[in-house]
């Protein structure tokens, strides 16, 4: 083995067992050099007659986490991974993959080329390729069925979701869970495996054909993802279960190489890197975050309870403050119902719920906040109410405690103006439901200290959020673009384009809901009150079509009618004659516009507002804007975001 590959792949012997160790930080990704090193290790182990079996283990935080995504978008470099996996499978001595951390994509494909797989108890295995707009490219759609059956392959590959070790063991994806020293346990496993007849190589195992209705059902589930890759992967699994291994491999490889070049893959790679960049802005890499080990939340309503639940999920103790006992009981009940929901969905057991609730102290006395490192207010969106809360916080909290507002529209500077220690103030704009939505807009005030800003990003990472810094303007990044998007949609209605056509166009594009359906769900009165607030503050805000509907008592689903009718209190929107009449004097005669033109019009409006946000420095990067839209407003991630699309169109 040459020096380059030796640095990545080491071989030592534990008696008659060779231990091949991969060292390629940070995640042992399968770079071209590492693939070469594995080929050379297979040769070396085959040539050494003293070696009877091989254990493949990785140094650092995880087993191989997949192909090196930095090679994506470039022409594939030899040695190609399918060949490396085949070489390991064809080795004269059996290989045992010893998995810790996450064996993902090509990492798990390498493990399936081994004769056996063992894993530490907290390990995960998965084939997430479809989340990158591609399909497994080194036998994931062919070997997985042969290893654990077609149903397992369909779930693992088309969902892209990893499985934990115990679930993987239950279906045969792994052979044993090794507690304690993984390498030593794997060597012992290899030693004992040599005493029995070896199982056939995975590629030589039979695969059970599935009935047609299985494939129909699987197709419906895969289609729900909304993009192409899961459907392509399903077709490959089906083909692979009905054809010889070599033929199936050839088809998988061709599909993989084709999808690598797709717009969908380019978009999803863009989002992959944007998400990884978001949590660790370069400007803060050298800054030590101010420590946050306990959190206070003011307000136990929907937002406050969601924020408190997210903090508990991350293991942070929470003090929940409400104005009186009745409100506090309601807030604690909101939290309990969030955890009950998680139990019902099988995401939490009763002990987990009890642990989460045990970490919450409820009080109506701000003195209970004295030990908190961070306090987040989530009270009524009115400047007077928020200023009163902050005045109380300054009186009761430590001078170095971070004081954060969850405001979505107010100017954080106005909320904290004149209060002591302004360096500790910051905006943390969570999105409802806060324990589910991943977006966190971080809004520093001019005086915010860098260790406070760094603490906000560290909190975002700890809570599993996608944190994005936003400058101060009306609506920050997301709500400002939302306002422009809605205005552009209303402008099309004024031009005579049908409300339902506009929603259909945006659903066809990939949104779960169009702009008008979404307003009916959330309530038209929220934006109406913001416009009225601006008007009463002296701003000139022209009346919108939405204003007319709210004034006519049409606030959305909650009033059985908004942009659409919802007969009998139902949830399915129906075009409304009342709305047509209400707006008839303000809209042009009905006209048809092709749906892709409608979508292009609204996407251009979003990108235009995004460009202004960039120029004003409200967003740090175009990819941050894409993340805001994807993680806060349902922009289909396989489209990359409004700024990505705008760039692709040149
Ligand atoms: N390649 C290269 N670098 C990677 C990488 C990868 N696959 N995954 C992560 N990194 C870098 C990342 O950029 C960051 O770098 C650091 O590792 C920590 O990442 C043939 C073709 C593994 C669960 O999709 O899911 O195999 O910023 O912050 O939160 O069929 O990273 O520190 O310099 O995310 O602990 C399939 C993608 C590829 C796995 C770790 N594999 N990665 O999460 O750390 S397709 C994936 C992840 C494939 C085959 C096909 C996560 C993680 P830096 P991080 P983390």
mmCIF file of C-alpha atoms in Angstrom, residues 245-416:
data_model
loop_
_atom_site.group_PDB
_atom_site.id
_atom_site.type_symbol
_atom_site.label_atom_id
_atom_site.label_comp_id
_atom_site.label_asym_id
_atom_site.label_seq_id
_atom_site.Cartn_x
_atom_site.Cartn_y
_atom_site.Cartn_z
ATOM 1 C CA UNK A 245 -27.515 -9.505 -9.600
ATOM 2 C CA UNK A 246 -25.189 -8.338 -12.433
ATOM 3 C CA UNK A 247 -28.096 -7.048 -14.530
ATOM 4 C CA UNK A 248 -29.608 -5.290 -11.553
ATOM 5 C CA UNK A 249 -26.272 -3.684 -10.688
ATOM 6 C CA UNK A 250 -25.864 -2.369 -14.207
ATOM 7 C CA UNK A 251 -29.302 -0.812 -14.134
ATOM 8 C CA UNK A 252 -28.717 0.757 -10.706
ATOM 9 C CA UNK A 253 -25.389 2.227 -11.836
ATOM 10 C CA UNK A 254 -26.890 3.740 -14.969
ATOM 11 C CA UNK A 255 -29.700 5.326 -12.991
ATOM 12 C CA UNK A 256 -27.287 6.609 -10.321
ATOM 13 C CA UNK A 257 -25.026 8.252 -12.915
ATOM 14 C CA UNK A 258 -28.011 9.842 -14.654
ATOM 15 C CA UNK A 259 -29.559 11.214 -11.454
ATOM 16 C CA UNK A 260 -26.237 12.626 -10.299
ATOM 17 C CA UNK A 261 -26.574 15.176 -13.111
ATOM 18 C CA UNK A 262 -30.225 16.034 -12.389
ATOM 19 C CA UNK A 263 -31.556 19.421 -11.297
ATOM 20 C CA UNK A 264 -33.116 17.667 -8.292
ATOM 21 C CA UNK A 265 -29.723 16.321 -7.178
ATOM 22 C CA UNK A 266 -28.078 19.698 -7.678
ATOM 23 C CA UNK A 267 -30.800 21.343 -5.589
ATOM 24 C CA UNK A 268 -30.586 18.797 -2.774
ATOM 25 C CA UNK A 269 -26.803 18.962 -2.673
ATOM 26 C CA UNK A 270 -27.104 22.728 -2.425
ATOM 27 C CA UNK A 271 -29.441 22.333 0.554
ATOM 28 C CA UNK A 272 -27.186 19.680 2.142
ATOM 29 C CA UNK A 273 -24.199 22.022 2.176
ATOM 30 C CA UNK A 274 -26.280 25.065 3.090
ATOM 31 C CA UNK A 275 -27.682 23.253 6.148
ATOM 32 C CA UNK A 276 -24.207 22.219 7.265
ATOM 33 C CA UNK A 277 -22.887 25.707 6.827
ATOM 34 C CA UNK A 278 -25.819 27.387 8.590
ATOM 35 C CA UNK A 279 -25.116 26.152 12.102
ATOM 36 C CA UNK A 280 -21.486 27.314 12.203
ATOM 37 C CA UNK A 281 -21.049 30.752 10.596
ATOM 38 C CA UNK A 282 -17.381 31.443 9.824
ATOM 39 C CA UNK A 283 -17.500 34.763 11.701
ATOM 40 C CA UNK A 284 -18.254 32.898 14.947
ATOM 41 C CA UNK A 285 -15.912 29.902 14.569
ATOM 42 C CA UNK A 286 -13.346 31.434 16.985
ATOM 43 C CA UNK A 287 -15.965 32.736 19.451
ATOM 44 C CA UNK A 288 -16.715 30.762 22.630
ATOM 45 C CA UNK A 289 -20.490 30.765 23.074
ATOM 46 C CA UNK A 290 -21.816 32.100 26.357
ATOM 47 C CA UNK A 291 -22.841 29.052 28.374
ATOM 48 C CA UNK A 292 -26.518 28.054 28.325
ATOM 49 C CA UNK A 293 -27.333 25.215 30.696
ATOM 50 C CA UNK A 294 -30.808 26.303 31.775
ATOM 51 C CA UNK A 295 -33.637 28.174 30.086
ATOM 52 C CA UNK A 296 -36.534 30.314 31.205
ATOM 53 C CA UNK A 297 -39.589 30.659 28.971
ATOM 54 C CA UNK A 298 -42.070 33.464 29.509
ATOM 55 C CA UNK A 299 -45.505 32.464 28.268
ATOM 56 C CA UNK A 300 -46.972 28.977 28.044
ATOM 57 C CA UNK A 301 -49.096 29.497 24.963
ATOM 58 C CA UNK A 302 -48.543 27.668 21.675
ATOM 59 C CA UNK A 303 -45.153 29.256 21.030
ATOM 60 C CA UNK A 304 -43.904 29.219 24.632
ATOM 61 C CA UNK A 305 -44.918 25.619 25.196
ATOM 62 C CA UNK A 306 -43.301 24.613 21.885
ATOM 63 C CA UNK A 307 -40.066 26.373 22.774
ATOM 64 C CA UNK A 308 -40.054 24.808 26.230
ATOM 65 C CA UNK A 309 -40.691 21.370 24.716
ATOM 66 C CA UNK A 310 -37.828 21.823 22.243
ATOM 67 C CA UNK A 311 -35.501 22.758 25.105
ATOM 68 C CA UNK A 312 -36.572 19.750 27.142
ATOM 69 C CA UNK A 313 -36.082 17.498 24.113
ATOM 70 C CA UNK A 314 -32.482 18.745 24.086
ATOM 71 C CA UNK A 315 -32.127 18.003 27.821
ATOM 72 C CA UNK A 316 -32.193 21.634 29.023
ATOM 73 C CA UNK A 317 -34.034 22.291 32.305
ATOM 74 C CA UNK A 318 -36.823 24.859 31.851
ATOM 75 C CA UNK A 319 -38.517 27.389 34.099
ATOM 76 C CA UNK A 320 -41.912 28.266 32.639
ATOM 77 C CA UNK A 321 -43.351 31.593 33.769
ATOM 78 C CA UNK A 322 -46.978 32.661 33.362
ATOM 79 C CA UNK A 323 -48.873 35.651 34.701
ATOM 80 C CA UNK A 324 -51.143 33.680 37.052
ATOM 81 C CA UNK A 325 -51.923 30.170 38.211
ATOM 82 C CA UNK A 326 -54.698 29.596 35.698
ATOM 83 C CA UNK A 327 -52.457 30.565 32.786
ATOM 84 C CA UNK A 328 -49.582 28.529 34.240
ATOM 85 C CA UNK A 329 -51.755 25.426 34.536
ATOM 86 C CA UNK A 330 -52.818 25.947 30.933
ATOM 87 C CA UNK A 331 -49.180 26.299 29.858
ATOM 88 C CA UNK A 332 -48.120 23.134 31.674
ATOM 89 C CA UNK A 333 -51.094 21.337 30.133
ATOM 90 C CA UNK A 334 -49.937 22.528 26.699
ATOM 91 C CA UNK A 335 -46.541 21.001 27.380
ATOM 92 C CA UNK A 336 -48.031 17.730 28.616
ATOM 93 C CA UNK A 337 -50.152 17.469 25.481
ATOM 94 C CA UNK A 338 -47.082 17.972 23.284
ATOM 95 C CA UNK A 339 -45.378 15.058 25.020
ATOM 96 C CA UNK A 340 -48.588 13.007 24.914
ATOM 97 C CA UNK A 341 -48.616 13.508 21.156
ATOM 98 C CA UNK A 342 -45.047 12.212 20.945
ATOM 99 C CA UNK A 343 -46.011 9.162 23.016
ATOM 100 C CA UNK A 344 -49.027 8.502 20.754
ATOM 101 C CA UNK A 345 -46.736 8.666 17.690
ATOM 102 C CA UNK A 346 -44.298 6.246 19.308
ATOM 103 C CA UNK A 347 -41.567 8.897 19.442
ATOM 104 C CA UNK A 348 -41.514 8.880 23.244
ATOM 105 C CA UNK A 349 -42.298 6.372 25.952
ATOM 106 C CA UNK A 350 -44.023 7.184 29.226
ATOM 107 C CA UNK A 351 -40.708 7.398 31.062
ATOM 108 C CA UNK A 352 -39.442 9.855 28.473
ATOM 109 C CA UNK A 353 -42.549 11.971 28.963
ATOM 110 C CA UNK A 354 -42.118 11.885 32.731
ATOM 111 C CA UNK A 355 -38.435 12.874 32.415
ATOM 112 C CA UNK A 356 -39.320 15.799 30.186
ATOM 113 C CA UNK A 357 -42.022 17.060 32.508
ATOM 114 C CA UNK A 358 -39.761 16.570 35.545
ATOM 115 C CA UNK A 359 -37.317 19.044 34.010
ATOM 116 C CA UNK A 360 -39.896 21.835 33.972
ATOM 117 C CA UNK A 361 -40.508 24.179 36.894
ATOM 118 C CA UNK A 362 -43.643 26.297 36.534
ATOM 119 C CA UNK A 363 -43.979 29.605 38.375
ATOM 120 C CA UNK A 364 -45.792 32.923 38.349
ATOM 121 C CA UNK A 365 -42.833 34.592 40.098
ATOM 122 C CA UNK A 366 -40.004 35.996 37.978
ATOM 123 C CA UNK A 367 -37.655 35.319 40.910
ATOM 124 C CA UNK A 368 -37.714 31.679 39.762
ATOM 125 C CA UNK A 369 -35.612 32.818 36.772
ATOM 126 C CA UNK A 370 -32.650 33.877 38.918
ATOM 127 C CA UNK A 371 -30.568 30.832 37.937
ATOM 128 C CA UNK A 372 -31.421 30.764 34.245
ATOM 129 C CA UNK A 373 -28.695 31.397 31.660
ATOM 130 C CA UNK A 374 -31.152 32.231 28.870
ATOM 131 C CA UNK A 375 -34.696 33.524 29.031
ATOM 132 C CA UNK A 376 -36.949 33.557 25.988
ATOM 133 C CA UNK A 377 -40.152 35.570 26.033
ATOM 134 C CA UNK A 378 -43.030 34.298 23.959
ATOM 135 C CA UNK A 379 -45.823 36.597 25.076
ATOM 136 C CA UNK A 380 -48.481 38.481 23.109
ATOM 137 C CA UNK A 381 -47.082 40.219 20.010
ATOM 138 C CA UNK A 382 -47.617 43.779 21.268
ATOM 139 C CA UNK A 383 -44.792 46.164 22.050
ATOM 140 C CA UNK A 384 -46.154 47.320 25.415
ATOM 141 C CA UNK A 385 -46.604 43.790 26.685
ATOM 142 C CA UNK A 386 -43.137 42.769 25.567
ATOM 143 C CA UNK A 387 -41.443 45.834 26.999
ATOM 144 C CA UNK A 388 -43.095 45.189 30.368
ATOM 145 C CA UNK A 389 -41.834 41.616 30.336
ATOM 146 C CA UNK A 390 -38.296 42.698 29.535
ATOM 147 C CA UNK A 391 -38.355 45.293 32.286
ATOM 148 C CA UNK A 392 -39.284 42.507 34.719
ATOM 149 C CA UNK A 393 -36.584 40.271 33.300
ATOM 150 C CA UNK A 394 -33.920 42.918 33.819
ATOM 151 C CA UNK A 395 -35.038 43.245 37.428
ATOM 152 C CA UNK A 396 -35.030 39.526 38.208
ATOM 153 C CA UNK A 397 -32.420 37.867 35.977
ATOM 154 C CA UNK A 398 -28.648 37.787 36.291
ATOM 155 C CA UNK A 399 -26.868 40.615 34.491
ATOM 156 C CA UNK A 400 -25.121 38.039 32.261
ATOM 157 C CA UNK A 401 -28.271 36.065 31.477
ATOM 158 C CA UNK A 402 -29.174 36.177 27.802
ATOM 159 C CA UNK A 403 -32.589 37.791 27.297
ATOM 160 C CA UNK A 404 -34.288 36.819 24.030
ATOM 161 C CA UNK A 405 -37.495 37.843 22.347
ATOM 162 C CA UNK A 406 -39.457 35.467 20.133
ATOM 163 C CA UNK A 407 -41.059 38.344 18.259
ATOM 164 C CA UNK A 408 -41.877 37.652 14.621
ATOM 165 C CA UNK A 409 -42.621 41.181 13.519
ATOM 166 C CA UNK A 410 -41.676 43.769 16.139
ATOM 167 C CA UNK A 411 -38.308 45.529 16.135
ATOM 168 C CA UNK A 412 -36.209 43.924 18.913
ATOM 169 C CA UNK A 413 -34.468 47.262 19.430
ATOM 170 C CA UNK A 414 -37.791 48.857 20.379
ATOM 171 C CA UNK A 415 -38.553 46.067 22.823
ATOM 172 C CA UNK A 416 -35.322 46.483 24.804
#
